[in-house]
Structures are given as C-alpha cells and as structure tokens.
Amino acid sequence: LRDQGAKNLTIIGNSSGNAGKLGIGSLGGIPFIDEEILVENRQVKKAICSVPASLVMSKPSAFEKQFLAREVDLEYVPQGTLAERIRAGGAGLGAFYTPTGVGTLIEEGKEKRIIDGREMLLEYALRADYALIKAYCADTLGNLVYRGIMRSFNAVMATAAKITIVEVERVVAAGELDPEIVVTPGIFVDRVVASGGIEQ
C-alpha cells in the first residue's frame, strides 16, 4: 500500500502506528511492519484509534508529530467502544448507545440520551473499504484461525470491510481445519497472502 501510493487515507485501528524506523515494531520479540510506514510517507489524513501516541514518551510516533503539527486528524475512541463500533459495522447496524465517555471529552458533539436511568452516548458503526488483517492460518476457502492477540481486532474487522485481505503464516487445504477452531468464516475473506507459503 505504501508503494502503491494511495493518499488521504483514513485508518481504523487500535493504534496509529508504533514509533520506530519505518514503522517496524516488535510483538513478543517478533518484528512487524505496521501503519506507521503510511504515516511516515504522508499517506494518512486521519486515524480512528484508541492509542494515538507512542507508549514511550521519548520516542513520539510519526502520527503524534504530524498531529501536533496539525497535519493529520484524529478521532480518539475508547478501546472497547472502538471494537464495538467495528463489530456493529460488520453486523450491519448503524449505531448504538454506550455509557463509555459520558462526562469526558469523548462526549463532545455527540447525541446523549437517558436509557434505563443512565446517560448514554450515540456511537456510529465503522466500516472500511479495505481491511488489512493478520491471522495465523487459513484454508484455501479463506477460513481463518488466529493466535494470541491477532484475534483482538482482526476478527471483527474482517466482517466490517468491503474487501478483506489477510496475511497468514500458513495455508492448508480446504477441510483440514477443525471447524471448532475457525473464528472467521471464509465468506468474509476476499484475498489471502501467505507469508509462509502454501502447504501441500
């Protein structure tokens, strides 16, 4: 996507990218490349996320620097609300009410309603044109199995995009995956990229 050069992107994710050279981070000691490479290349105009800043104050992310310079926009969303907005988008819902954020800066400009005696904020569902996700294994029909935190946002995001592209470590033949461990059915997957090759 960086090399393709698309501009003015709005990214939806838990974070807006990890601080580090060319967006290379580390998860459990395993290096990965994330959306920071798009921010550094000035392809992003807005991030909808829960963690817009680096977790290390002395190493601000490219998004932080650009946000402070007013070069990019941010829609800050509490993590649980973000997951539910994505899930709602995948389920075909338009919006929902939540008490999360009432009485904070999060409520600014949002519709409020009293439901069952509690103040609630209206939050709109999120959908994307493309979802770029990671899973551990896919079969040739696109059924997905996750490991660890891969399941946190990837499973819901797979349902909430027009086109879902998944990178997997393994691809196996249809019928090889135990149906009980499949989290994302292949109906939600449009493209599979095998980083570890296809098993015969």
Short mmCIF file of N, CA, C and O in Angstrom, two decimals, residues 56-190:
data_model
loop_
_atom_site.label_atom_id
_atom_site.label_comp_id
_atom_site.label_asym_id
_atom_site.label_seq_id
_atom_site.Cartn_x
_atom_site.Cartn_y
_atom_site.Cartn_z
N VAL A 56 6.09 5.15 24.56
CA VAL A 56 7.37 5.63 25.08
C VAL A 56 7.46 7.12 24.79
O VAL A 56 7.60 7.52 23.63
N MET A 57 7.31 7.95 25.82
CA MET A 57 7.23 9.39 25.62
C MET A 57 8.45 9.98 24.91
O MET A 57 8.34 10.95 24.17
N SER A 58 9.60 9.37 25.11
CA SER A 58 10.81 9.89 24.48
C SER A 58 10.93 9.52 23.01
O SER A 58 11.83 9.98 22.32
N LYS A 59 10.03 8.65 22.53
CA LYS A 59 10.04 8.24 21.13
C LYS A 59 8.67 8.47 20.51
O LYS A 59 7.90 7.54 20.28
N PRO A 60 8.32 9.73 20.25
CA PRO A 60 7.00 10.00 19.67
C PRO A 60 6.86 9.37 18.29
O PRO A 60 7.81 9.30 17.52
N SER A 61 5.65 8.90 18.01
CA SER A 61 5.39 8.29 16.71
C SER A 61 5.28 9.36 15.64
O SER A 61 5.09 10.54 15.93
N ALA A 62 5.34 8.94 14.38
CA ALA A 62 5.18 9.88 13.27
C ALA A 62 3.79 10.51 13.33
O ALA A 62 3.63 11.70 13.03
N PHE A 63 2.78 9.72 13.72
CA PHE A 63 1.43 10.27 13.81
C PHE A 63 1.37 11.36 14.87
O PHE A 63 0.76 12.41 14.64
N GLU A 64 1.96 11.13 16.03
CA GLU A 64 1.98 12.15 17.09
C GLU A 64 2.57 13.45 16.57
O GLU A 64 2.01 14.53 16.79
N LYS A 65 3.71 13.35 15.93
CA LYS A 65 4.38 14.55 15.42
C LYS A 65 3.50 15.28 14.41
O LYS A 65 3.37 16.51 14.47
N GLN A 66 2.89 14.54 13.51
CA GLN A 66 2.05 15.18 12.49
C GLN A 66 0.77 15.74 13.11
O GLN A 66 0.29 16.79 12.70
N PHE A 67 0.23 15.07 14.11
CA PHE A 67 -0.98 15.57 14.77
C PHE A 67 -0.69 16.87 15.50
O PHE A 67 -1.46 17.83 15.40
N LEU A 68 0.41 16.92 16.22
CA LEU A 68 0.79 18.15 16.95
C LEU A 68 1.07 19.29 15.99
O LEU A 68 0.88 20.46 16.33
N ALA A 69 1.50 18.97 14.76
CA ALA A 69 1.74 20.00 13.74
C ALA A 69 0.45 20.30 12.94
O ALA A 69 0.50 21.05 11.97
N ARG A 70 -0.67 19.66 13.34
CA ARG A 70 -1.98 19.84 12.68
C ARG A 70 -1.96 19.41 11.21
O ARG A 70 -2.63 20.01 10.38
N GLU A 71 -1.21 18.36 10.94
CA GLU A 71 -1.12 17.85 9.58
C GLU A 71 -2.02 16.63 9.34
O GLU A 71 -2.24 16.23 8.21
N VAL A 72 -2.50 16.02 10.43
CA VAL A 72 -3.41 14.88 10.35
C VAL A 72 -4.53 15.06 11.37
O VAL A 72 -4.38 15.81 12.34
N ASP A 73 -5.63 14.36 11.14
CA ASP A 73 -6.77 14.41 12.06
C ASP A 73 -6.84 13.14 12.88
O ASP A 73 -6.37 12.08 12.45
N LEU A 74 -7.46 13.26 14.04
CA LEU A 74 -7.60 12.13 14.95
C LEU A 74 -9.03 12.06 15.47
O LEU A 74 -9.60 13.07 15.87
N GLU A 75 -9.60 10.86 15.43
CA GLU A 75 -10.85 10.58 16.13
C GLU A 75 -10.49 9.57 17.21
O GLU A 75 -10.29 8.39 16.93
N TYR A 76 -10.36 10.08 18.44
CA TYR A 76 -9.97 9.22 19.55
C TYR A 76 -11.19 8.45 20.04
O TYR A 76 -12.24 9.03 20.29
N VAL A 77 -11.05 7.12 20.18
CA VAL A 77 -12.17 6.26 20.57
C VAL A 77 -11.68 5.32 21.68
O VAL A 77 -10.66 4.64 21.50
N PRO A 78 -12.39 5.25 22.81
CA PRO A 78 -12.02 4.25 23.83
C PRO A 78 -11.98 2.85 23.21
O PRO A 78 -12.77 2.54 22.33
N GLN A 79 -11.08 2.03 23.70
CA GLN A 79 -10.80 0.74 23.06
C GLN A 79 -12.03 -0.15 22.93
O GLN A 79 -12.29 -0.72 21.86
N GLY A 80 -12.81 -0.30 23.98
CA GLY A 80 -13.99 -1.14 23.91
C GLY A 80 -15.03 -0.59 22.95
O GLY A 80 -15.69 -1.34 22.22
N THR A 81 -15.16 0.74 22.94
CA THR A 81 -16.10 1.38 22.01
C THR A 81 -15.63 1.18 20.57
O THR A 81 -16.45 0.93 19.68
N LEU A 82 -14.33 1.25 20.35
CA LEU A 82 -13.79 1.03 19.01
C LEU A 82 -14.13 -0.38 18.52
O LEU A 82 -14.62 -0.57 17.40
N ALA A 83 -13.89 -1.38 19.37
CA ALA A 83 -14.19 -2.76 18.99
C ALA A 83 -15.68 -2.92 18.70
O ALA A 83 -16.07 -3.59 17.74
N GLU A 84 -16.54 -2.29 19.51
CA GLU A 84 -17.98 -2.43 19.31
C GLU A 84 -18.45 -1.67 18.07
O GLU A 84 -19.36 -2.12 17.37
N ARG A 85 -17.83 -0.52 17.76
CA ARG A 85 -18.19 0.21 16.54
C ARG A 85 -17.86 -0.62 15.30
O ARG A 85 -18.61 -0.65 14.33
N ILE A 86 -16.71 -1.30 15.34
CA ILE A 86 -16.33 -2.16 14.22
C ILE A 86 -17.27 -3.36 14.14
O ILE A 86 -17.77 -3.71 13.07
N ARG A 87 -17.55 -3.99 15.29
CA ARG A 87 -18.46 -5.14 15.31
C ARG A 87 -19.84 -4.75 14.78
O ARG A 87 -20.45 -5.48 14.00
N ALA A 88 -20.31 -3.57 15.20
CA ALA A 88 -21.61 -3.09 14.74
C ALA A 88 -21.61 -2.89 13.22
O ALA A 88 -22.58 -3.23 12.54
N GLY A 89 -20.52 -2.36 12.70
CA GLY A 89 -20.41 -2.19 11.25
C GLY A 89 -20.49 -3.52 10.53
O GLY A 89 -21.17 -3.65 9.51
N GLY A 90 -19.81 -4.52 11.06
CA GLY A 90 -19.84 -5.85 10.46
C GLY A 90 -21.20 -6.52 10.57
O GLY A 90 -21.56 -7.35 9.73
N ALA A 91 -21.96 -6.16 11.60
CA ALA A 91 -23.29 -6.75 11.81
C ALA A 91 -24.38 -6.00 11.07
O ALA A 91 -25.55 -6.38 11.15
N GLY A 92 -24.01 -4.92 10.37
CA GLY A 92 -25.00 -4.17 9.61
C GLY A 92 -25.79 -3.16 10.42
O GLY A 92 -26.80 -2.64 9.95
N LEU A 93 -25.34 -2.87 11.64
CA LEU A 93 -26.02 -1.88 12.48
C LEU A 93 -25.54 -0.47 12.11
O LEU A 93 -24.42 -0.30 11.63
N GLY A 94 -26.36 0.51 12.39
CA GLY A 94 -25.98 1.89 12.08
C GLY A 94 -25.30 2.59 13.23
O GLY A 94 -24.38 3.39 13.02
N ALA A 95 -25.74 2.30 14.45
CA ALA A 95 -25.20 2.98 15.62
C ALA A 95 -25.68 2.26 16.87
O ALA A 95 -26.52 1.36 16.80
N PHE A 96 -25.17 2.67 18.03
CA PHE A 96 -25.58 2.12 19.31
C PHE A 96 -25.31 3.15 20.40
O PHE A 96 -24.58 4.11 20.18
N TYR A 97 -25.88 2.94 21.56
CA TYR A 97 -25.66 3.82 22.70
C TYR A 97 -24.76 3.13 23.72
O TYR A 97 -24.88 1.92 23.95
N THR A 98 -23.86 3.91 24.34
CA THR A 98 -22.97 3.38 25.36
C THR A 98 -22.72 4.44 26.42
O THR A 98 -22.68 5.64 26.11
N PRO A 99 -22.53 4.03 27.68
CA PRO A 99 -22.20 5.00 28.72
C PRO A 99 -20.73 5.41 28.71
O PRO A 99 -20.35 6.38 29.36
N THR A 100 -19.91 4.68 27.97
CA THR A 100 -18.48 4.97 27.95
C THR A 100 -18.22 6.36 27.36
O THR A 100 -18.68 6.66 26.27
N GLY A 101 -17.50 7.17 28.09
CA GLY A 101 -17.14 8.51 27.62
C GLY A 101 -18.03 9.61 28.14
O GLY A 101 -17.71 10.79 27.98
N VAL A 102 -19.15 9.27 28.79
CA VAL A 102 -20.03 10.30 29.35
C VAL A 102 -19.25 11.09 30.40
O VAL A 102 -18.56 10.53 31.24
N GLY A 103 -19.37 12.41 30.33
CA GLY A 103 -18.68 13.27 31.30
C GLY A 103 -17.22 13.52 30.98
O GLY A 103 -16.48 14.08 31.79
N THR A 104 -16.76 13.08 29.79
CA THR A 104 -15.37 13.30 29.38
C THR A 104 -15.36 14.05 28.06
O THR A 104 -16.40 14.34 27.47
N LEU A 105 -14.16 14.33 27.55
CA LEU A 105 -14.04 14.99 26.25
C LEU A 105 -14.62 14.15 25.12
O LEU A 105 -14.97 14.67 24.07
N ILE A 106 -14.75 12.84 25.34
CA ILE A 106 -15.28 11.93 24.33
C ILE A 106 -16.71 12.32 23.92
O ILE A 106 -17.12 12.14 22.79
N GLU A 107 -17.49 12.89 24.86
CA GLU A 107 -18.89 13.17 24.57
C GLU A 107 -19.10 14.42 23.72
O GLU A 107 -20.21 14.65 23.24
N GLU A 108 -18.06 15.19 23.49
CA GLU A 108 -18.20 16.45 22.75
C GLU A 108 -18.83 16.23 21.37
O GLU A 108 -18.34 15.45 20.56
N GLY A 109 -19.95 16.92 21.13
CA GLY A 109 -20.63 16.87 19.84
C GLY A 109 -21.46 15.62 19.60
O GLY A 109 -21.99 15.45 18.50
N LYS A 110 -21.59 14.75 20.60
CA LYS A 110 -22.34 13.51 20.40
C LYS A 110 -23.73 13.60 21.01
O LYS A 110 -23.93 14.26 22.04
N GLU A 111 -24.68 12.92 20.38
CA GLU A 111 -26.03 12.86 20.92
C GLU A 111 -26.02 12.07 22.22
O GLU A 111 -25.37 11.03 22.33
N LYS A 112 -26.74 12.58 23.22
CA LYS A 112 -26.86 11.90 24.51
C LYS A 112 -28.32 11.55 24.76
O LYS A 112 -29.22 12.28 24.35
N ARG A 113 -28.51 10.43 25.45
CA ARG A 113 -29.87 10.01 25.78
C ARG A 113 -29.83 9.28 27.12
O ARG A 113 -28.84 8.62 27.45
N ILE A 114 -30.90 9.42 27.89
CA ILE A 114 -31.02 8.67 29.14
C ILE A 114 -31.70 7.34 28.81
O ILE A 114 -32.82 7.31 28.30
N ILE A 115 -31.02 6.24 29.09
CA ILE A 115 -31.57 4.91 28.86
C ILE A 115 -31.45 4.13 30.17
O ILE A 115 -30.35 3.99 30.71
N ASP A 116 -32.56 3.67 30.65
CA ASP A 116 -32.59 2.90 31.90
C ASP A 116 -31.93 3.67 33.04
O ASP A 116 -31.21 3.10 33.86
N GLY A 117 -32.15 4.99 33.04
CA GLY A 117 -31.65 5.83 34.12
C GLY A 117 -30.19 6.25 33.99
O GLY A 117 -29.66 6.94 34.86
N ARG A 118 -29.53 5.88 32.90
CA ARG A 118 -28.10 6.24 32.71
C ARG A 118 -27.93 7.08 31.46
O ARG A 118 -28.59 6.85 30.45
N GLU A 119 -27.00 8.04 31.53
CA GLU A 119 -26.67 8.81 30.33
C GLU A 119 -25.87 7.94 29.38
O GLU A 119 -24.97 7.20 29.79
N MET A 120 -26.21 8.03 28.11
CA MET A 120 -25.53 7.24 27.08
C MET A 120 -25.17 8.15 25.91
O MET A 120 -25.87 9.12 25.61
N LEU A 121 -24.09 7.78 25.22
CA LEU A 121 -23.66 8.49 24.02
C LEU A 121 -23.98 7.65 22.79
O LEU A 121 -23.81 6.44 22.80
N LEU A 122 -24.39 8.33 21.72
CA LEU A 122 -24.62 7.63 20.46
C LEU A 122 -23.28 7.49 19.74
O LEU A 122 -22.57 8.47 19.52
N GLU A 123 -22.94 6.26 19.39
CA GLU A 123 -21.71 5.97 18.66
C GLU A 123 -22.08 5.30 17.34
O GLU A 123 -22.87 4.36 17.32
N TYR A 124 -21.49 5.76 16.26
CA TYR A 124 -21.80 5.23 14.94
C TYR A 124 -20.89 4.06 14.58
O TYR A 124 -19.71 4.03 14.92
N ALA A 125 -21.47 3.10 13.88
CA ALA A 125 -20.72 1.93 13.43
C ALA A 125 -19.62 2.34 12.46
O ALA A 125 -19.71 3.37 11.80
N LEU A 126 -18.58 1.53 12.40
CA LEU A 126 -17.46 1.76 11.49
C LEU A 126 -17.38 0.67 10.44
O LEU A 126 -17.49 -0.52 10.76
N ARG A 127 -17.20 1.08 9.21
CA ARG A 127 -16.94 0.16 8.10
C ARG A 127 -15.79 0.73 7.30
O ARG A 127 -15.55 1.93 7.33
N ALA A 128 -15.10 -0.13 6.58
CA ALA A 128 -13.95 0.30 5.78
C ALA A 128 -14.08 -0.21 4.35
O ALA A 128 -14.79 -1.18 4.09
N ASP A 129 -13.38 0.45 3.45
CA ASP A 129 -13.30 -0.06 2.09
C ASP A 129 -12.44 -1.32 2.06
O ASP A 129 -12.79 -2.30 1.40
N TYR A 130 -11.32 -1.27 2.78
CA TYR A 130 -10.39 -2.40 2.83
C TYR A 130 -10.01 -2.69 4.28
O TYR A 130 -9.80 -1.78 5.06
N ALA A 131 -9.92 -3.97 4.61
CA ALA A 131 -9.36 -4.39 5.90
C ALA A 131 -8.10 -5.17 5.59
O ALA A 131 -8.12 -6.12 4.81
N LEU A 132 -7.00 -4.75 6.19
CA LEU A 132 -5.72 -5.46 6.07
C LEU A 132 -5.48 -6.10 7.43
O LEU A 132 -5.17 -5.41 8.40
N ILE A 133 -5.65 -7.42 7.51
CA ILE A 133 -5.60 -8.09 8.80
C ILE A 133 -4.57 -9.21 8.80
O ILE A 133 -4.05 -9.59 7.76
N LYS A 134 -4.32 -9.74 9.98
CA LYS A 134 -3.35 -10.82 10.17
C LYS A 134 -4.04 -11.98 10.87
O LYS A 134 -4.81 -11.78 11.80
N ALA A 135 -3.78 -13.19 10.39
CA ALA A 135 -4.26 -14.41 11.05
C ALA A 135 -3.12 -15.42 11.05
O ALA A 135 -2.13 -15.26 10.32
N TYR A 136 -3.27 -16.45 11.85
CA TYR A 136 -2.22 -17.47 11.89
C TYR A 136 -2.32 -18.40 10.69
O TYR A 136 -1.35 -18.67 9.99
N CYS A 137 -3.52 -18.90 10.41
CA CYS A 137 -3.68 -19.92 9.37
C CYS A 137 -4.99 -19.72 8.62
O CYS A 137 -5.99 -19.28 9.20
N ALA A 138 -4.96 -20.04 7.34
CA ALA A 138 -6.18 -20.03 6.52
C ALA A 138 -6.22 -21.33 5.73
O ALA A 138 -5.18 -21.93 5.44
N ASP A 139 -7.43 -21.75 5.38
CA ASP A 139 -7.50 -22.81 4.39
C ASP A 139 -7.75 -22.16 3.03
O ASP A 139 -7.87 -20.95 2.93
N THR A 140 -7.79 -22.97 2.00
CA THR A 140 -7.90 -22.42 0.65
C THR A 140 -9.27 -21.78 0.37
O THR A 140 -9.44 -21.13 -0.65
N LEU A 141 -10.22 -21.91 1.31
CA LEU A 141 -11.51 -21.25 1.19
C LEU A 141 -11.53 -19.92 1.95
O LEU A 141 -12.53 -19.22 1.94
N GLY A 142 -10.43 -19.61 2.66
CA GLY A 142 -10.35 -18.36 3.40
C GLY A 142 -10.82 -18.42 4.83
O GLY A 142 -10.88 -17.39 5.52
N ASN A 143 -11.14 -19.61 5.34
CA ASN A 143 -11.50 -19.74 6.75
C ASN A 143 -10.25 -19.45 7.60
O ASN A 143 -9.17 -19.94 7.27
N LEU A 144 -10.41 -18.67 8.68
CA LEU A 144 -9.25 -18.18 9.42
C LEU A 144 -9.19 -18.68 10.85
O LEU A 144 -10.19 -18.76 11.55
N VAL A 145 -7.95 -18.95 11.29
CA VAL A 145 -7.63 -19.30 12.66
C VAL A 145 -6.62 -18.26 13.15
O VAL A 145 -5.67 -17.93 12.44
N TYR A 146 -6.84 -17.74 14.36
CA TYR A 146 -5.95 -16.73 14.94
C TYR A 146 -5.15 -17.32 16.09
O TYR A 146 -5.49 -18.36 16.63
N ARG A 147 -4.10 -16.59 16.48
CA ARG A 147 -3.33 -16.93 17.67
C ARG A 147 -3.12 -15.67 18.48
O ARG A 147 -2.84 -14.60 17.92
N GLY A 148 -3.22 -15.80 19.80
CA GLY A 148 -2.92 -14.67 20.69
C GLY A 148 -3.74 -13.44 20.37
O GLY A 148 -4.94 -13.52 20.08
N ILE A 149 -3.07 -12.27 20.39
CA ILE A 149 -3.79 -11.02 20.22
C ILE A 149 -4.22 -10.75 18.78
O ILE A 149 -4.90 -9.76 18.51
N MET A 150 -3.85 -11.63 17.86
CA MET A 150 -4.35 -11.48 16.47
C MET A 150 -5.88 -11.41 16.47
O MET A 150 -6.48 -10.80 15.59
N ARG A 151 -6.49 -12.04 17.45
CA ARG A 151 -7.95 -12.14 17.49
C ARG A 151 -8.61 -10.85 17.98
O ARG A 151 -9.80 -10.64 17.77
N SER A 152 -7.85 -9.96 18.63
CA SER A 152 -8.43 -8.78 19.26
C SER A 152 -9.28 -7.94 18.32
O SER A 152 -10.45 -7.71 18.58
N PHE A 153 -8.71 -7.44 17.25
CA PHE A 153 -9.44 -6.59 16.32
C PHE A 153 -9.60 -7.22 14.93
O PHE A 153 -10.48 -6.85 14.19
N ASN A 154 -8.73 -8.15 14.58
CA ASN A 154 -8.76 -8.72 13.23
C ASN A 154 -10.07 -9.44 12.92
O ASN A 154 -10.62 -9.30 11.83
N ALA A 155 -10.58 -10.20 13.89
CA ALA A 155 -11.80 -10.97 13.64
C ALA A 155 -13.00 -10.07 13.37
O ALA A 155 -13.79 -10.34 12.46
N VAL A 156 -13.14 -8.99 14.14
CA VAL A 156 -14.28 -8.09 13.90
C VAL A 156 -14.06 -7.25 12.65
O VAL A 156 -15.00 -7.00 11.89
N MET A 157 -12.82 -6.84 12.39
CA MET A 157 -12.55 -6.00 11.22
C MET A 157 -12.79 -6.77 9.94
O MET A 157 -13.21 -6.19 8.93
N ALA A 158 -12.56 -8.07 9.95
CA ALA A 158 -12.77 -8.89 8.75
C ALA A 158 -14.21 -8.80 8.26
O ALA A 158 -14.48 -8.90 7.07
N THR A 159 -15.14 -8.59 9.19
CA THR A 159 -16.56 -8.54 8.83
C THR A 159 -17.01 -7.14 8.43
O THR A 159 -18.12 -6.98 7.91
N ALA A 160 -16.19 -6.14 8.68
CA ALA A 160 -16.63 -4.75 8.55
C ALA A 160 -15.97 -4.01 7.39
O ALA A 160 -15.78 -2.80 7.46
N ALA A 161 -15.59 -4.72 6.34
CA ALA A 161 -14.96 -4.08 5.19
C ALA A 161 -15.54 -4.63 3.90
O ALA A 161 -16.02 -5.76 3.85
N LYS A 162 -15.47 -3.82 2.86
CA LYS A 162 -15.92 -4.28 1.54
C LYS A 162 -14.98 -5.36 1.02
O LYS A 162 -15.40 -6.33 0.42
N ILE A 163 -13.68 -5.15 1.21
CA ILE A 163 -12.66 -6.11 0.77
C ILE A 163 -11.75 -6.42 1.96
O ILE A 163 -11.17 -5.51 2.55
N THR A 164 -11.64 -7.69 2.33
CA THR A 164 -10.77 -8.10 3.43
C THR A 164 -9.59 -8.88 2.87
O THR A 164 -9.77 -9.88 2.18
N ILE A 165 -8.40 -8.38 3.18
CA ILE A 165 -7.14 -9.01 2.76
C ILE A 165 -6.43 -9.48 4.01
O ILE A 165 -6.18 -8.69 4.93
N VAL A 166 -6.11 -10.77 4.07
CA VAL A 166 -5.49 -11.32 5.27
C VAL A 166 -4.12 -11.89 4.95
O VAL A 166 -3.94 -12.57 3.94
N GLU A 167 -3.15 -11.58 5.81
CA GLU A 167 -1.83 -12.19 5.73
C GLU A 167 -1.79 -13.32 6.75
O GLU A 167 -2.16 -13.13 7.91
N VAL A 168 -1.37 -14.50 6.30
CA VAL A 168 -1.32 -15.66 7.19
C VAL A 168 0.05 -16.32 7.12
O VAL A 168 0.77 -16.20 6.13
N GLU A 169 0.37 -17.03 8.19
CA GLU A 169 1.63 -17.77 8.23
C GLU A 169 1.53 -19.11 7.52
O GLU A 169 2.52 -19.63 7.02
N ARG A 170 0.32 -19.68 7.49
CA ARG A 170 0.11 -21.00 6.88
C ARG A 170 -1.17 -21.00 6.07
O ARG A 170 -2.16 -20.38 6.47
N VAL A 171 -1.16 -21.73 4.96
CA VAL A 171 -2.38 -22.01 4.21
C VAL A 171 -2.45 -23.52 4.04
O VAL A 171 -1.49 -24.15 3.61
N VAL A 172 -3.60 -24.08 4.40
CA VAL A 172 -3.80 -25.52 4.29
C VAL A 172 -4.97 -25.80 3.36
O VAL A 172 -5.74 -24.90 3.03
N ALA A 173 -5.12 -27.03 2.97
CA ALA A 173 -6.21 -27.42 2.07
C ALA A 173 -7.56 -27.29 2.76
O ALA A 173 -7.67 -27.42 3.98
N ALA A 174 -8.59 -27.03 1.97
CA ALA A 174 -9.96 -26.98 2.49
C ALA A 174 -10.29 -28.30 3.18
O ALA A 174 -9.95 -29.37 2.67
N GLY A 175 -10.90 -28.21 4.34
CA GLY A 175 -11.26 -29.41 5.09
C GLY A 175 -10.25 -29.81 6.14
O GLY A 175 -10.54 -30.66 6.99
N GLU A 176 -9.05 -29.21 6.11
CA GLU A 176 -8.03 -29.58 7.10
C GLU A 176 -8.20 -28.89 8.44
O GLU A 176 -7.71 -29.37 9.45
N LEU A 177 -8.89 -27.76 8.47
CA LEU A 177 -9.08 -27.05 9.73
C LEU A 177 -10.28 -27.63 10.48
O LEU A 177 -11.33 -27.86 9.89
N ASP A 178 -10.09 -27.84 11.77
CA ASP A 178 -11.20 -28.24 12.62
C ASP A 178 -12.20 -27.08 12.64
O ASP A 178 -11.84 -25.97 13.02
N PRO A 179 -13.45 -27.29 12.25
CA PRO A 179 -14.43 -26.20 12.24
C PRO A 179 -14.58 -25.50 13.59
O PRO A 179 -14.91 -24.33 13.64
N GLU A 180 -14.28 -26.21 14.68
CA GLU A 180 -14.41 -25.63 16.01
C GLU A 180 -13.37 -24.54 16.29
O GLU A 180 -13.55 -23.75 17.21
N ILE A 181 -12.27 -24.52 15.54
CA ILE A 181 -11.25 -23.50 15.80
C ILE A 181 -11.29 -22.35 14.79
O ILE A 181 -10.56 -21.37 14.93
N VAL A 182 -12.15 -22.45 13.78
CA VAL A 182 -12.29 -21.36 12.80
C VAL A 182 -13.02 -20.21 13.47
O VAL A 182 -14.10 -20.37 14.03
N VAL A 183 -12.41 -19.02 13.43
CA VAL A 183 -13.02 -17.83 14.03
C VAL A 183 -13.70 -16.99 12.96
O VAL A 183 -14.82 -16.53 13.14
N THR A 184 -13.02 -16.79 11.84
CA THR A 184 -13.59 -16.01 10.74
C THR A 184 -13.90 -16.93 9.57
O THR A 184 -12.99 -17.50 8.98
N PRO A 185 -15.18 -17.08 9.21
CA PRO A 185 -15.52 -17.90 8.06
C PRO A 185 -15.04 -17.25 6.76
O PRO A 185 -14.98 -16.02 6.64
N GLY A 186 -14.70 -18.07 5.80
CA GLY A 186 -14.16 -17.59 4.53
C GLY A 186 -15.07 -16.64 3.77
O GLY A 186 -14.60 -15.89 2.91
N ILE A 187 -16.36 -16.62 4.07
CA ILE A 187 -17.28 -15.71 3.39
C ILE A 187 -16.89 -14.24 3.58
O ILE A 187 -17.21 -13.39 2.76
N PHE A 188 -16.13 -13.95 4.65
CA PHE A 188 -15.71 -12.58 4.93
C PHE A 188 -14.34 -12.24 4.36
O PHE A 188 -13.88 -11.11 4.49
N VAL A 189 -13.67 -13.21 3.74
CA VAL A 189 -12.29 -13.01 3.28
C VAL A 189 -12.25 -12.97 1.76
O VAL A 189 -12.75 -13.87 1.09
N ASP A 190 -11.61 -11.93 1.22
CA ASP A 190 -11.53 -11.77 -0.24
C ASP A 190 -10.17 -12.14 -0.80
O ASP A 190 -10.06 -12.58 -1.94
#
